[in-house]
Amino acid sequence: MPVQARTTSILFVCLGNICRSPLVEAVARRRCAEAGLEVVLASCGTGNWHVGKGADSRMQRAAAAAGYDLSLHRARQVESADFLRYDWVLAMDRDNLEALDVVRGGRGARPELFLPWAVVRSPHEFPDPYFGEAAGFQQAVQLAEQGVDGLIARLRGG
Ligand code: 4NP
């Protein structure tokens, strides 16, 4: 009997799970579907302040303007079982990466920084638009698209 390849699974992680990681998840969901890549995608946050809430309205507006729907997203916090569920756990910045290492407790997928993992040379950390101006949310959409281009190239390359 042929061995069935298991679907790759990726968890994107930021701080609040209301801006960057839900955006990257939505961009990846659409682009992977367009590319015919079967991937399990999800996102969560290292913090618990926004658990159960929808994506930030500013992030939703900027994403919608580029054709990405975040309206169904609900924030959740990372848990240690996530490192056993997902092949890749990709953090948006170094603070998130450090927080993930603590939750992981030495078992399961080793978290990595999303943009370097997606072979984006600069920046290495995904800037947090939460405390900034509207332009930061538009830039976040562009950076998410750049990162997801790299992600697709990486998944296609095996
Ligand atoms: P995210 O952005 O990590 O990209 O979802 C943030 C959301 C909320 C907060 C900080 C960053 N906060 O401090 O509540």
CSV table of C-alpha atoms and ligand atoms in Angstrom, one decimal:
chain,number,residue,atom,x,y,z
A,1,MET,CA,0.0,0.0,0.0
A,2,PRO,CA,1.4,3.4,-0.8
A,3,VAL,CA,2.5,5.5,2.1
A,4,GLN,CA,0.3,8.6,2.4
A,5,ALA,CA,2.2,11.8,2.9
A,6,ARG,CA,0.9,13.7,5.9
A,7,THR,CA,-0.4,17.2,5.3
A,8,THR,CA,2.0,19.8,6.5
A,9,SER,CA,0.7,21.9,9.4
A,10,ILE,CA,1.8,25.4,10.3
A,11,LEU,CA,0.9,27.5,13.4
A,12,PHE,CA,1.7,31.3,13.2
A,13,VAL,CA,2.2,33.1,16.5
A,14,CYS,CA,2.3,36.7,17.5
A,15,LEU,CA,1.5,38.4,20.9
A,16,GLY,CA,-2.2,39.1,20.8
A,17,ASN,CA,-3.4,36.9,17.9
A,18,ILE,CA,-5.5,39.9,16.7
A,19,CYS,CA,-3.1,41.5,14.1
A,20,ARG,CA,-0.1,39.8,12.6
A,21,SER,CA,-0.6,36.1,13.0
A,22,PRO,CA,-4.3,36.1,11.9
A,23,LEU,CA,-3.3,38.2,8.9
A,24,VAL,CA,-0.5,35.8,7.9
A,25,GLU,CA,-2.8,32.9,8.4
A,26,ALA,CA,-5.4,34.4,6.1
A,27,VAL,CA,-2.9,35.4,3.4
A,28,ALA,CA,-1.4,31.9,3.6
A,29,ARG,CA,-4.8,30.2,3.4
A,30,ARG,CA,-5.8,32.0,0.3
A,31,ARG,CA,-2.4,31.7,-1.5
A,32,CYS,CA,-1.9,28.1,-0.6
A,33,ALA,CA,-5.4,27.3,-2.0
A,34,GLU,CA,-4.6,29.2,-5.2
A,35,ALA,CA,-1.3,27.3,-5.4
A,36,GLY,CA,-3.0,24.0,-4.9
A,37,LEU,CA,-1.0,23.3,-1.8
A,38,GLU,CA,-2.8,21.4,1.0
A,39,VAL,CA,-1.6,22.8,4.3
A,40,VAL,CA,-3.2,23.0,7.7
A,41,LEU,CA,-3.0,26.6,8.9
A,42,ALA,CA,-3.8,28.2,12.2
A,43,SER,CA,-2.7,31.1,14.4
A,44,CYS,CA,-2.5,32.0,18.1
A,45,GLY,CA,-0.9,34.4,20.5
A,46,THR,CA,1.5,34.1,23.4
A,47,GLY,CA,-0.6,36.5,25.5
A,48,ASN,CA,-4.1,36.0,26.8
A,49,TRP,CA,-5.6,39.5,26.8
A,50,HIS,CA,-7.6,39.1,23.6
A,51,VAL,CA,-8.7,35.4,23.9
A,52,GLY,CA,-12.0,34.9,22.2
A,53,LYS,CA,-12.0,38.3,20.5
A,54,GLY,CA,-12.0,39.0,16.8
A,55,ALA,CA,-9.1,40.5,14.9
A,56,ASP,CA,-8.3,44.2,15.4
A,57,SER,CA,-10.7,46.3,13.4
A,58,ARG,CA,-7.8,48.3,11.8
A,59,MET,CA,-6.2,45.0,10.8
A,60,GLN,CA,-9.5,43.7,9.4
A,61,ARG,CA,-9.9,46.9,7.3
A,62,ALA,CA,-6.4,46.8,5.8
A,63,ALA,CA,-6.7,43.0,5.1
A,64,ALA,CA,-10.2,43.4,3.5
A,65,ALA,CA,-8.8,46.1,1.2
A,66,ALA,CA,-6.4,43.5,-0.1
A,67,GLY,CA,-9.1,40.8,-0.3
A,68,TYR,CA,-8.4,38.9,2.9
A,69,ASP,CA,-11.3,38.2,5.2
A,70,LEU,CA,-10.5,38.1,9.0
A,71,SER,CA,-14.1,38.4,10.1
A,72,LEU,CA,-14.3,34.8,11.4
A,73,HIS,CA,-11.1,34.8,13.3
A,74,ARG,CA,-11.2,34.4,17.1
A,75,ALA,CA,-8.0,34.8,19.2
A,76,ARG,CA,-6.6,32.0,21.2
A,77,GLN,CA,-3.5,31.5,23.4
A,78,VAL,CA,-0.7,29.0,22.6
A,79,GLU,CA,-0.6,25.8,24.7
A,80,SER,CA,2.1,23.2,25.0
A,81,ALA,CA,0.1,20.6,23.0
A,82,ASP,CA,0.4,23.0,19.9
A,83,PHE,CA,4.1,21.9,19.6
A,84,LEU,CA,3.0,18.3,19.2
A,85,ARG,CA,0.1,19.2,16.8
A,86,TYR,CA,2.0,21.4,14.3
A,87,ASP,CA,5.0,20.6,12.1
A,88,TRP,CA,6.1,24.3,12.2
A,89,VAL,CA,5.5,26.9,14.9
A,90,LEU,CA,6.5,30.2,13.4
A,91,ALA,CA,6.9,33.3,15.6
A,92,MET,CA,6.5,36.9,14.4
A,93,ASP,CA,9.2,38.3,16.6
A,94,ARG,CA,12.0,37.4,19.0
A,95,ASP,CA,9.9,38.1,22.1
A,96,ASN,CA,7.2,35.7,20.9
A,97,LEU,CA,10.0,33.2,20.1
A,98,GLU,CA,11.3,33.4,23.7
A,99,ALA,CA,7.8,33.1,25.1
A,100,LEU,CA,7.2,30.0,22.9
A,101,ASP,CA,10.3,28.3,24.1
A,102,VAL,CA,9.0,28.5,27.7
A,103,VAL,CA,5.6,27.1,26.8
A,104,ARG,CA,7.1,24.3,24.7
A,105,GLY,CA,9.0,22.9,27.6
A,106,GLY,CA,11.4,20.9,25.4
A,107,ARG,CA,8.9,18.7,23.5
A,108,GLY,CA,7.6,18.9,19.9
A,109,ALA,CA,8.3,21.3,17.1
A,110,ARG,CA,11.0,23.9,17.7
A,111,PRO,CA,9.6,27.4,17.1
A,112,GLU,CA,11.3,29.5,14.5
A,113,LEU,CA,11.1,33.1,13.4
A,114,PHE,CA,8.5,33.3,10.5
A,115,LEU,CA,10.3,35.7,8.1
A,116,PRO,CA,13.7,34.1,8.1
A,117,TRP,CA,12.0,30.7,7.9
A,118,ALA,CA,10.2,32.0,4.8
A,119,VAL,CA,13.6,33.2,3.4
A,120,VAL,CA,12.7,36.9,3.7
A,121,ARG,CA,16.1,38.7,4.1
A,122,SER,CA,14.8,41.8,5.8
A,123,PRO,CA,13.3,42.4,8.2
A,124,HIS,CA,13.8,39.4,10.4
A,125,GLU,CA,11.1,40.4,12.9
A,126,PHE,CA,7.5,41.2,11.7
A,127,PRO,CA,6.8,44.8,13.1
A,128,ASP,CA,3.9,45.0,15.5
A,129,PRO,CA,1.4,47.5,14.0
A,130,TYR,CA,-0.9,47.5,17.1
A,131,PHE,CA,0.4,50.8,18.7
A,132,GLY,CA,1.3,52.5,15.4
A,133,GLU,CA,-0.5,54.4,12.6
A,134,ALA,CA,-2.9,53.1,9.9
A,135,ALA,CA,0.0,52.8,7.4
A,136,GLY,CA,1.5,50.1,9.6
A,137,PHE,CA,-1.4,47.9,8.9
A,138,GLN,CA,-1.1,48.3,5.1
A,139,GLN,CA,2.6,47.6,5.4
A,140,ALA,CA,1.8,44.5,7.4
A,141,VAL,CA,-0.4,43.2,4.6
A,142,GLN,CA,2.5,43.6,2.1
A,143,LEU,CA,5.0,42.0,4.4
A,144,ALA,CA,2.6,39.1,5.1
A,145,GLU,CA,2.3,38.6,1.3
A,146,GLN,CA,6.1,38.6,0.9
A,147,GLY,CA,6.5,36.1,3.7
A,148,VAL,CA,3.8,33.8,2.3
A,149,ASP,CA,5.4,33.9,-1.2
A,150,GLY,CA,8.6,32.6,0.5
A,151,LEU,CA,6.5,30.0,2.5
A,152,ILE,CA,5.0,28.7,-0.7
A,153,ALA,CA,8.4,28.5,-2.4
A,154,ARG,CA,9.7,26.6,0.6
A,155,LEU,CA,6.8,24.2,0.7
A,156,ARG,CA,7.1,23.6,-3.1
A,157,GLY,CA,10.8,22.9,-2.7
A,158,GLY,CA,10.0,20.2,-0.2
B,1,4NP,P1,-0.4,41.2,17.4
B,1,4NP,O1,-0.6,42.7,17.9
B,1,4NP,O2,0.6,40.5,18.4
B,1,4NP,O3,0.1,41.3,16.1
B,1,4NP,O4,-1.8,40.6,17.5
B,1,4NP,C1,-0.8,43.1,19.3
B,1,4NP,C2,-2.1,43.0,19.7
B,1,4NP,C3,-2.4,43.4,21.0
B,1,4NP,C4,-1.4,43.9,21.8
B,1,4NP,C5,-0.1,44.0,21.3
B,1,4NP,C6,0.2,43.6,20.0
B,1,4NP,N1,-1.7,44.3,23.2
B,1,4NP,O5,-0.7,44.9,23.8
B,1,4NP,O6,-2.8,44.2,23.6
